[in-house]
């Protein structure tokens, strides 16, 4: 039985990550269900209905401050919903529905995972790296961005990857930091150099997820991708978030996803 | 302290309370069990069911609008067979009041869905979604022409003794005429309103936001229109029970619909924002009754005071 809840929380902390991204931490009034990396929440302010729907955000991490459970989200401002929490004062009351959807799978040992993040695709992968620290799993984190200034928290990402015995590979489109090119190209290079993974987990724009799936197919590594689609409910009942699958059917991104086996997606139609 | 009696009778159907989950916003009854157990509600209306499964419309299917949303889901559903086989048994076990929402491309489709359900226990009644094109009659919607609507209702009436509701389209040119036609065809009640036809445009891409261009508007944006329509139909046909819906988000919204003449209400889009909202609405409704000294919620139906001129 799934445990999803509509939880009351308070905006407790905010910090800037990049010129377009920021991090927020919410403190909950009561205990929250355990989340799996890759799961998401629907966030909305307690008061007001502009914008009308809640907005979907991947869980970037959970923790506790004093006795209150907390949750971190990382947000890239692209419109009115994502701009909201950049402006609302600390202490603003929120409703957070979650944790929602299917997260990254449990893997059989030995586990060596390539975490591939495109831009604001980082949060679920950072959460995954934290969860896998202290297990037998080694995680390399491929952190992609358009340019150096948009790389999200490279130090923190490096620490998270190294805590699992893995490495950080920063990649920028324009080569202003790390390797130049696409994050999936960096992954391809490491594989070509002989680095081996038992799983590839990716989150980012659709074309990047498609490329990650193709890399996985080429090297015979199973790929799981965290998808994004416009969502009204996030809980499986509006049927507004469907993505086509290669068998000609479709899935609800919010319920059968957001994390799915990349080989199941009909990328031609979905991209 | 007063414990208000929340039960209502929609024709012959007794409901423990007047709050029903609206079609297309609550899945097949148990999808939101963790937020809102169906047996706590007056009833649940299923997603619209057709004789065979339907894939629905292309993406994008939804768009956000001021105080509401547009949808063009295209009536995607699992089909009546799969519903009865996979979903109904659990609902029956939970003793939820299940109203099957029915649609089709021809009158024969509607009859087929109902006939399939007739052999199943645990279905409290049917609600006909008549906001769909009648493919065998040039594509005009069943709910837009009183004669077609009366015929459709009558054909469904003869195959079931269970309560039969007709969900009226707010886009029909003659609302009271269609309500009268539903009653003449043998409907036990009418539900109103379905979504209001609308459109959204992305100015930067110069494109309609929905793949189907048009979609149905729902949410608080339509509440005043729905309220007016419930009031009009109740005034014209005071004997015909009305199930009111459109933008309900709170206990006070429920009271507004009851005062306008509704016997029960449905909650749709509000569930998307707050999946447990109907339980909150029920608590607010009970609180209203306690504060106002209302012993039986059923007495609120049509109890609107006249304004002095
Ligand atoms: C499962 C999931 C996890 C996500 N995780 C994050 C995250 O961790 N950090 C983050 O910054 N963003 C995340 N997003 C994307 C985020 O939800 C959208 O950027 C946001 O909804 C845009 O809202 P807006 O009002 O700012 O922008 P607008 O573009 O004005 O929004 C218009 C409408 O389109 C929808 N929309 C537009 N772009 C997207 C998109 N890419 N995905 C989903 N809906 C979209 C919105 O829901 C909104 O209703 C996630 C999306 C999903 C589905
Ligand atoms: C996503 C969505 C799907 C819907 N699907 C159906 C349906 O299958 N059959 C039906 O009769 N009404 C359907 N409706 C209409 C609702 O049941 C309701 O009449 C309408 O949304 C107005 O109520 P609201 O403002 O409370 O949502 C749907 C509405 C939405 C938003
Ligand atoms: S967002 Fe409503 S079904 Fe997925």
XYZ file of C-alpha atoms and ligand atoms in Angstrom:
668
model
C 0.000 0.000 0.000
C 1.377 3.394 -0.964
C 1.688 6.022 1.726
C 1.088 9.410 0.227
C -0.021 12.366 2.307
C -1.053 15.993 2.024
C 1.396 17.465 4.496
C 1.502 20.863 6.182
C 4.909 22.526 6.181
C 6.678 25.857 6.616
C 9.266 27.433 4.339
C 12.273 27.347 6.671
C 15.366 28.109 4.557
C 16.333 29.349 1.153
C 19.628 29.719 -0.622
C 20.765 30.568 -4.123
C 22.392 27.823 -6.144
C 23.005 29.471 -9.523
C 21.689 32.618 -11.243
C 18.503 30.689 -12.162
C 18.255 28.007 -9.462
C 17.664 28.097 -5.735
C 17.218 25.637 -2.923
C 14.414 25.642 -0.364
C 14.016 23.638 2.813
C 10.581 22.972 4.271
C 9.964 21.949 7.885
C 6.948 19.681 8.431
C 4.447 19.916 11.265
C 4.456 16.139 11.730
C 6.288 12.993 10.673
C 6.538 12.345 6.928
C 6.536 9.034 5.054
C 9.932 7.709 3.927
C 10.795 8.804 0.406
C 12.711 6.912 -2.266
C 15.131 8.935 -4.462
C 13.336 9.782 -7.711
C 10.011 10.329 -5.991
C 8.533 13.811 -6.122
C 6.097 16.088 -4.336
C 3.372 18.499 -5.452
C 4.029 21.831 -3.748
C 1.664 24.760 -3.363
C 1.241 27.627 -0.925
C -1.459 27.011 1.692
C -3.201 30.238 0.707
C -4.192 31.414 -2.727
C -4.834 29.755 -6.062
C -2.434 31.480 -8.395
C -0.982 29.489 -9.996
C -3.908 27.105 -9.787
C -2.105 23.750 -9.726
C 0.592 22.630 -7.372
C 4.008 22.209 -8.974
C 5.994 18.991 -9.167
C 9.490 18.872 -7.646
C 11.835 15.965 -7.130
C 12.874 15.393 -3.563
C 16.508 16.546 -3.222
C 16.910 15.239 0.306
C 15.236 14.746 3.646
C 16.500 15.403 7.145
C 15.543 16.892 10.476
C 16.060 20.194 12.252
C 15.363 20.131 16.001
C 12.509 17.679 16.125
C 10.911 18.602 12.815
C 11.358 16.527 9.666
C 12.615 18.591 6.737
C 12.780 18.265 2.979
C 15.017 20.016 0.507
C 13.870 20.935 -2.996
C 15.926 22.563 -5.751
C 14.008 24.851 -8.074
C 14.859 26.423 -11.402
C 12.818 29.537 -12.096
C 11.032 29.170 -15.427
C 7.599 30.698 -14.774
C 5.146 31.887 -12.120
C 5.017 28.647 -10.122
C 8.761 28.220 -9.828
C 9.258 31.951 -9.130
C 6.879 31.813 -6.165
C 9.181 30.352 -3.531
C 11.952 32.720 -4.492
C 9.760 35.615 -3.324
C 7.537 34.323 -0.520
C 8.905 35.153 2.947
C 10.429 32.467 5.168
C 7.681 31.167 7.417
C 5.168 30.923 4.558
C 2.868 27.947 5.023
C 2.823 25.313 2.320
C 1.015 22.104 1.467
C 3.193 19.312 0.165
C 1.540 16.237 -1.330
C 3.889 13.293 -1.399
C 6.014 11.362 -1.669
C 4.609 10.530 -5.095
C 5.344 8.156 -7.920
C 7.930 5.466 -8.441
C 11.565 6.167 -7.502
C 14.823 4.545 -8.608
C 14.874 0.754 -8.214
C 16.728 -1.350 -5.680
C 19.760 -2.862 -7.372
C 21.426 -6.213 -6.894
C 25.084 -6.146 -5.741
C 27.717 -5.354 -6.896
C 26.455 -1.888 -7.617
C 28.267 0.701 -9.615
C 25.949 3.472 -10.728
C 26.395 6.322 -13.192
C 24.209 9.219 -12.014
C 23.656 11.514 -14.978
C 22.204 14.954 -14.204
C 21.256 17.540 -16.797
C 20.799 20.974 -15.206
C 17.948 20.960 -12.704
C 17.772 17.175 -13.141
C 20.270 17.007 -10.265
C 17.986 16.791 -7.167
C 16.836 13.139 -7.393
C 20.379 11.998 -8.228
C 21.943 13.920 -5.353
C 19.348 12.318 -3.075
C 20.262 8.913 -4.551
C 23.991 9.489 -3.961
C 23.302 10.403 -0.322
C 21.162 7.318 0.180
C 23.733 5.020 -1.386
C 26.620 6.404 0.713
C 27.573 3.807 3.304
C 26.302 0.921 1.163
C 28.385 -1.210 -1.199
C 27.334 0.984 -4.138
C 29.796 3.272 -5.923
C 28.296 6.310 -7.686
C 29.912 8.508 -10.301
C 28.001 11.728 -10.727
C 27.958 13.339 -14.181
C 26.878 16.919 -13.566
C 25.888 18.786 -16.716
C 24.994 22.429 -17.304
C 25.009 24.945 -20.132
C 27.819 26.957 -18.598
C 30.044 27.091 -15.497
C 27.775 29.486 -13.595
C 24.847 27.092 -13.991
C 26.618 24.067 -12.501
C 24.664 23.349 -9.330
C 26.790 23.012 -6.193
C 29.797 21.194 -7.661
C 31.555 20.949 -4.267
C 28.591 19.355 -2.604
C 28.139 17.020 -5.570
C 31.794 16.015 -5.458
C 31.527 15.238 -1.740
C 28.371 13.193 -2.322
C 29.974 11.137 -5.092
C 33.214 10.641 -3.168
C 31.301 9.488 -0.096
C 30.271 6.466 -2.187
C 33.785 5.892 -3.474
C 32.885 7.461 -6.816
C 33.877 10.580 -8.709
C 32.322 13.804 -9.953
C 32.508 14.583 -13.673
C 31.439 18.180 -14.347
C 30.442 18.884 -17.941
C 29.410 22.149 -19.598
C 28.048 22.753 -23.076
C 30.462 25.657 -23.609
C 33.462 24.126 -21.845
C 33.700 26.902 -19.220
C 34.036 24.223 -16.524
C 34.842 20.523 -16.608
C 34.601 18.725 -19.899
C 33.103 20.485 -22.907
C 30.061 18.897 -24.508
C 26.982 17.020 -23.428
C 26.785 15.145 -20.168
C 25.828 11.945 -22.010
C 28.942 12.317 -24.189
C 31.086 12.388 -21.057
C 29.381 9.197 -19.911
C 30.052 7.641 -23.314
C 33.744 8.607 -23.075
C 34.167 7.015 -19.640
C 32.561 3.816 -20.901
C 34.812 3.839 -23.965
C 37.829 4.245 -21.630
C 36.782 1.065 -19.878
C 34.809 2.322 -16.877
C 31.973 -0.089 -16.087
C 28.562 0.433 -14.523
C 25.799 -1.909 -13.468
C 23.201 0.845 -13.812
C 22.694 4.284 -15.331
C 20.249 6.667 -13.650
C 19.443 9.915 -15.459
C 17.324 13.017 -14.952
C 17.142 16.088 -17.172
C 15.577 17.269 -20.422
C 13.888 14.657 -22.633
C 16.556 14.626 -25.393
C 19.196 13.997 -22.739
C 17.198 11.100 -21.283
C 16.878 9.644 -24.735
C 20.628 9.957 -25.307
C 21.313 8.325 -21.924
C 19.049 5.432 -22.880
C 20.933 5.014 -26.157
C 24.294 4.993 -24.376
C 22.953 2.323 -22.025
C 21.756 0.221 -24.934
C 25.132 0.503 -26.663
C 27.018 -0.674 -23.555
C 24.370 -3.068 -22.356
C 23.752 -1.239 -19.085
C 20.164 -0.894 -17.809
C 19.028 2.738 -17.772
C 16.416 4.310 -15.536
C 15.262 7.822 -16.322
C 13.245 10.291 -14.231
C 10.667 11.857 -16.555
C 8.910 15.223 -16.417
C 5.520 16.133 -17.800
C 2.954 18.823 -17.118
C 0.837 17.688 -14.142
C -2.484 18.803 -12.705
C -2.883 16.288 -9.890
C 0.363 14.321 -9.497
C -1.638 11.477 -7.934
C -2.879 9.538 -10.959
C -6.439 10.734 -11.501
C -6.417 13.516 -14.118
C -4.738 11.531 -16.952
C -3.035 14.729 -18.083
C 0.578 13.536 -17.728
C 0.840 10.601 -20.093
C 3.989 9.632 -22.010
C 3.910 7.149 -24.910
C 5.602 3.777 -24.500
C 7.299 1.695 -27.165
C 4.487 -0.901 -27.109
C 2.058 1.737 -28.439
C 0.388 2.317 -25.064
C 1.214 5.039 -22.546
C 1.995 5.543 -18.884
C 1.019 8.206 -16.376
C 4.278 9.997 -15.581
C 3.097 10.681 -12.019
C 2.125 7.127 -11.143
C 3.902 4.562 -13.344
C 6.826 7.052 -13.301
C 8.489 9.432 -12.942
C 11.307 6.847 -12.868
C 10.969 4.256 -15.618
C 13.165 1.884 -17.560
C 14.349 4.081 -20.438
C 13.904 1.281 -22.969
C 10.118 1.319 -22.378
C 9.649 4.865 -23.699
C 8.695 5.695 -27.266
C 11.312 8.449 -27.551
C 10.403 9.348 -31.128
C 6.928 10.486 -30.027
C 7.885 11.631 -26.524
C 10.679 14.064 -27.502
C -23.879 19.570 20.787
C -25.978 19.112 17.661
C -24.851 16.305 15.367
C -26.343 17.313 12.058
C -28.001 14.682 9.917
C -26.095 14.849 6.634
C -28.032 12.244 4.689
C -29.901 13.165 1.521
C -32.185 11.313 -0.899
C -31.560 11.835 -4.593
C -34.851 10.446 -5.803
C -34.931 6.913 -4.425
C -31.182 6.797 -3.746
C -30.275 7.434 -0.132
C -26.805 8.877 0.429
C -25.105 9.152 3.828
C -24.031 12.674 2.921
C -24.392 14.972 -0.077
C -20.738 15.023 -1.214
C -19.968 12.822 -4.241
C -16.708 12.495 -6.175
C -17.180 13.777 -9.752
C -16.437 11.705 -12.824
C -12.926 11.893 -14.226
C -11.382 13.359 -11.101
C -11.367 10.367 -8.730
C -10.211 7.542 -10.992
C -12.230 4.358 -10.612
C -13.039 4.893 -6.942
C -10.024 3.617 -5.019
C -7.168 5.467 -6.708
C -7.079 8.052 -3.908
C -7.952 5.668 -1.086
C -4.957 6.866 0.933
C -6.302 10.440 0.911
C -10.040 9.901 0.742
C -11.646 6.477 1.337
C -14.647 6.233 -1.006
C -17.002 4.835 1.645
C -16.694 8.107 3.586
C -18.344 9.988 0.734
C -21.965 10.206 -0.273
C -20.898 8.394 -3.417
C -18.269 8.110 -6.117
C -18.865 8.577 -9.825
C -16.460 6.549 -11.937
C -14.414 7.870 -14.832
C -16.649 7.741 -17.915
C -16.912 4.147 -19.170
C -17.453 3.050 -22.758
C -18.128 -0.457 -24.111
C -14.464 -0.886 -25.102
C -11.279 0.676 -23.680
C -10.284 4.040 -25.164
C -6.817 5.539 -25.610
C -7.966 9.130 -25.341
C -6.621 12.355 -26.825
C -3.045 13.283 -27.783
C -0.876 15.446 -25.501
C -1.034 18.165 -24.281
C -4.346 17.335 -22.651
C -4.484 19.879 -19.847
C -3.881 23.597 -19.439
C -3.899 25.820 -16.394
C -6.186 28.872 -16.460
C -7.103 31.599 -13.948
C -8.902 29.829 -11.062
C -9.351 26.688 -13.090
C -8.137 24.438 -15.841
C -8.975 23.098 -19.269
C -8.975 19.425 -20.115
C -9.258 17.439 -23.304
C -8.492 13.947 -22.031
C -10.585 12.440 -24.801
C -12.517 10.147 -22.455
C -9.637 7.710 -21.994
C -10.907 4.752 -19.955
C -10.354 1.064 -19.278
C -13.744 -0.003 -20.663
C -16.708 -1.407 -18.783
C -15.516 -5.057 -18.804
C -12.218 -4.321 -17.108
C -13.942 -1.978 -14.655
C -16.384 -4.669 -13.569
C -13.674 -7.319 -13.393
C -10.796 -5.401 -11.760
C -12.218 -2.386 -9.943
C -15.780 -3.103 -8.848
C -15.147 -6.051 -6.462
C -12.970 -3.960 -4.117
C -15.453 -1.085 -4.184
C -18.263 -3.498 -3.386
C -16.316 -4.885 -0.451
C -15.851 -1.368 0.872
C -19.561 -0.670 0.526
C -18.894 2.488 -1.460
C -21.877 3.988 -3.257
C -20.774 3.588 -6.863
C -22.345 5.524 -9.698
C -21.137 4.431 -13.106
C -20.606 7.290 -15.539
C -21.564 6.145 -19.038
C -20.801 7.539 -22.472
C -20.704 6.365 -26.044
C -20.764 7.325 -29.673
C -24.268 5.959 -30.194
C -27.303 5.224 -28.042
C -26.457 1.528 -28.459
C -23.072 2.152 -26.766
C -24.764 3.642 -23.684
C -27.190 0.721 -23.517
C -24.322 -1.765 -23.853
C -22.447 -0.287 -20.894
C -25.541 -0.303 -18.702
C -26.536 -3.825 -19.710
C -23.055 -5.053 -18.867
C -23.315 -3.458 -15.409
C -26.809 -4.761 -14.738
C -25.508 -8.256 -13.968
C -23.166 -6.825 -11.312
C -24.051 -6.175 -7.694
C -22.699 -3.065 -5.978
C -23.635 -0.429 -8.528
C -25.954 2.186 -7.054
C -26.880 3.910 -10.307
C -25.790 5.412 -13.588
C -24.893 8.878 -14.753
C -25.070 9.514 -18.493
C -22.399 11.861 -19.819
C -24.238 13.385 -22.776
C -21.502 15.877 -23.693
C -20.265 13.590 -26.454
C -20.882 13.620 -30.161
C -23.526 11.241 -31.506
C -21.460 9.762 -34.322
C -24.464 8.056 -35.894
C -26.322 11.388 -36.144
C -23.783 13.702 -37.756
C -21.796 14.361 -34.586
C -24.153 16.690 -32.739
C -23.826 16.141 -28.987
C -26.547 14.048 -27.332
C -26.964 16.734 -24.728
C -27.483 19.599 -27.154
C -30.751 18.480 -28.708
C -33.718 17.841 -26.377
C -35.294 15.231 -28.674
C -32.103 13.190 -29.045
C -31.539 13.450 -25.317
C -35.039 12.263 -24.443
C -34.667 9.287 -26.792
C -31.280 8.352 -25.356
C -32.559 8.607 -21.785
C -35.635 6.525 -22.623
C -33.515 3.795 -24.228
C -31.336 3.596 -21.135
C -34.377 3.733 -18.867
C -35.870 0.513 -20.243
C -32.743 -1.529 -19.507
C -32.354 -0.595 -15.830
C -34.440 -0.060 -12.741
C -31.474 1.515 -10.963
C -31.309 5.283 -10.455
C -30.511 7.013 -13.745
C -28.973 10.485 -13.748
C -28.319 12.585 -16.806
C -25.325 14.913 -16.618
C -26.297 17.993 -18.564
C -23.987 19.999 -20.751
C -23.696 23.686 -19.843
C -22.907 24.307 -23.507
C -26.408 23.278 -24.624
C -28.382 26.099 -26.227
C -31.493 25.361 -24.128
C -30.536 24.148 -20.656
C -34.023 23.936 -19.143
C -35.272 22.263 -22.329
C -32.631 19.548 -22.005
C -33.415 19.077 -18.298
C -37.075 18.665 -19.198
C -36.144 16.181 -21.940
C -34.061 14.119 -19.492
C -36.992 14.008 -17.077
C -39.413 13.086 -19.864
C -37.078 10.249 -20.889
C -37.277 8.861 -17.375
C -34.222 10.281 -15.594
C -34.373 10.211 -11.797
C -32.115 13.247 -11.506
C -29.917 15.557 -13.521
C -26.345 16.503 -12.643
C -25.062 19.853 -13.726
C -22.714 21.040 -14.852
C -20.228 19.258 -17.024
C -17.254 21.358 -18.161
C -17.710 24.550 -20.169
C -16.074 24.634 -23.578
C -13.012 26.880 -23.643
C -9.607 27.458 -25.160
C -6.130 28.574 -24.109
C -3.376 30.020 -26.274
C 0.380 30.125 -25.736
C 1.267 33.632 -26.970
C 4.982 32.938 -27.369
C 4.594 29.861 -29.507
C 1.358 31.162 -31.079
C -0.200 27.768 -30.497
C -3.322 26.452 -28.835
C -2.219 24.989 -25.490
C -4.234 21.815 -26.009
C -3.600 19.323 -28.808
C -7.360 19.290 -29.415
C -7.500 23.143 -29.394
C -10.709 23.187 -27.308
C -11.138 21.778 -23.847
C -13.550 21.734 -20.937
C -13.166 24.438 -18.311
C -13.555 23.392 -14.671
C -12.699 24.688 -11.216
C -13.768 27.805 -9.262
C -13.806 29.829 -12.496
C -17.108 28.154 -13.448
C -18.806 28.152 -10.045
C -21.065 31.189 -10.605
C -22.238 29.809 -13.951
C -22.948 26.377 -12.492
C -24.796 27.909 -9.562
C -27.011 29.949 -11.876
C -27.800 26.861 -13.949
C -28.705 24.746 -10.916
C -30.960 27.549 -9.738
C -32.675 27.892 -13.130
C -33.341 24.183 -13.521
C -34.596 23.849 -9.952
C -36.897 26.817 -10.430
C -38.328 25.440 -13.680
C -38.548 21.794 -12.538
C -38.820 21.783 -8.740
C -39.709 18.069 -8.623
C -36.578 16.965 -10.483
C -33.636 16.303 -8.150
C -30.503 18.187 -9.172
C -26.943 17.117 -8.364
C -24.908 20.336 -8.500
C -21.267 20.697 -9.395
C -18.763 23.110 -10.844
C -15.880 24.634 -8.903
C -16.827 23.443 -5.424
C -13.865 23.752 -3.040
C -15.350 24.200 0.435
C -18.243 23.348 2.725
C -19.707 26.787 2.112
C -19.626 26.155 -1.645
C -21.692 23.019 -1.007
C -24.211 25.061 0.955
C -24.413 27.555 -1.916
C -25.367 24.764 -4.346
C -27.897 23.265 -1.936
C -29.553 26.650 -1.406
C -29.723 27.135 -5.182
C -31.728 23.915 -5.384
C -29.295 20.997 -5.496
C -30.100 17.857 -3.509
C -26.487 16.648 -3.557
C -23.206 17.894 -5.015
C -20.104 16.580 -6.713
C -16.528 17.734 -6.273
C -14.140 17.478 -9.220
C -11.106 19.627 -9.909
C -10.621 20.573 -6.237
C -9.376 17.019 -5.673
C -6.421 17.675 -7.999
C -5.114 20.433 -5.753
C -5.958 18.689 -2.489
C -6.559 14.957 -2.885
C -8.267 14.742 0.526
C -10.393 17.841 0.011
C -13.768 16.086 0.164
C -13.208 14.993 3.755
C -12.374 18.600 4.667
C -15.494 19.760 2.826
C -17.640 17.298 4.804
C -16.196 18.577 8.077
C -16.860 22.180 7.014
C -20.415 21.295 6.018
C -21.073 19.704 9.415
C -19.584 22.764 11.132
C -21.834 25.069 9.104
C -24.887 23.046 10.138
C -23.869 23.154 13.793
C -23.198 26.905 13.728
C -26.423 27.659 11.880
C -28.612 25.244 13.836
C -29.371 23.160 10.750
C -30.470 19.726 11.997
C -30.897 18.096 8.614
C -28.766 19.133 5.687
C -31.565 18.054 3.321
C -33.621 21.029 4.480
C -31.120 23.370 2.817
C -32.151 22.304 -0.690
C -33.802 25.260 -2.395
C -33.944 27.147 0.902
C -32.695 30.360 -0.664
C -34.364 33.440 0.783
C -35.980 35.966 -1.546
C -34.320 39.369 -1.725
C -36.666 42.195 -0.867
C -37.188 44.325 -3.949
C 8.185 14.618 -11.562
C 8.712 16.013 -11.771
C 9.794 16.453 -11.035
C 10.277 17.745 -11.213
N 11.325 18.161 -10.447
C 11.757 19.429 -10.543
C 12.797 19.902 -9.674
O 13.309 19.176 -8.823
N 13.182 21.197 -9.810
C 12.597 22.033 -10.734
O 12.974 23.201 -10.782
N 11.638 21.607 -11.568
C 11.182 20.333 -11.479
N 10.165 19.911 -12.306
C 9.629 20.839 -13.306
C 8.685 21.832 -12.677
O 7.553 21.155 -12.143
C 8.219 22.852 -13.727
O 9.340 23.602 -14.115
C 7.190 23.787 -13.169
O 5.960 23.109 -13.047
C 7.002 24.996 -14.063
O 6.038 25.849 -13.480
P 6.060 27.417 -13.723
O 4.766 27.989 -13.300
O 7.239 28.028 -13.102
O 6.280 27.511 -15.261
P 5.278 27.552 -16.516
O 6.083 27.109 -17.658
O 4.629 28.887 -16.628
O 4.241 26.472 -16.230
C 3.154 26.298 -17.110
C 2.589 24.937 -16.895
O 3.372 23.964 -17.569
C 3.806 22.962 -16.719
N 5.235 22.689 -17.004
C 6.032 23.452 -17.717
N 7.222 22.884 -17.832
C 7.172 21.729 -17.160
C 8.080 20.688 -16.926
N 9.294 20.679 -17.417
N 7.696 19.667 -16.174
C 6.469 19.636 -15.685
N 5.569 20.588 -15.889
C 5.909 21.613 -16.615
C 3.580 23.473 -15.337
O 3.036 22.462 -14.494
C 2.598 24.569 -15.471
O 1.315 24.157 -15.160
C 9.672 18.620 -12.159
C 8.592 18.179 -12.893
C 8.101 16.895 -12.722
C 6.920 16.446 -13.493
C -9.621 15.903 -16.104
C -11.120 15.818 -16.088
C -11.751 14.672 -16.600
C -13.144 14.579 -16.618
N -13.739 13.438 -17.105
C -15.095 13.334 -17.109
C -15.745 12.147 -17.568
O -15.101 11.152 -17.964
N -17.113 12.110 -17.585
C -17.859 13.169 -17.127
O -19.086 13.093 -17.141
N -17.267 14.287 -16.662
C -15.921 14.399 -16.645
N -15.325 15.556 -16.159
C -16.167 16.676 -15.683
C -16.284 16.711 -14.158
O -16.896 15.533 -13.668
C -17.094 17.947 -13.695
O -18.371 17.914 -14.302
C -16.433 19.273 -14.063
O -15.044 19.189 -13.926
C -16.953 20.441 -13.214
O -16.744 20.251 -11.845
P -15.440 20.816 -11.050
O -15.335 22.268 -11.350
O -15.699 20.511 -9.598
O -14.293 20.047 -11.575
C -13.937 15.654 -16.122
C -13.291 16.789 -15.605
C -11.913 16.886 -15.572
C -11.274 18.128 -15.017
S -0.710 14.359 -13.107
Fe -2.771 13.748 -12.976
S -2.644 11.696 -13.691
Fe -0.583 12.266 -13.609
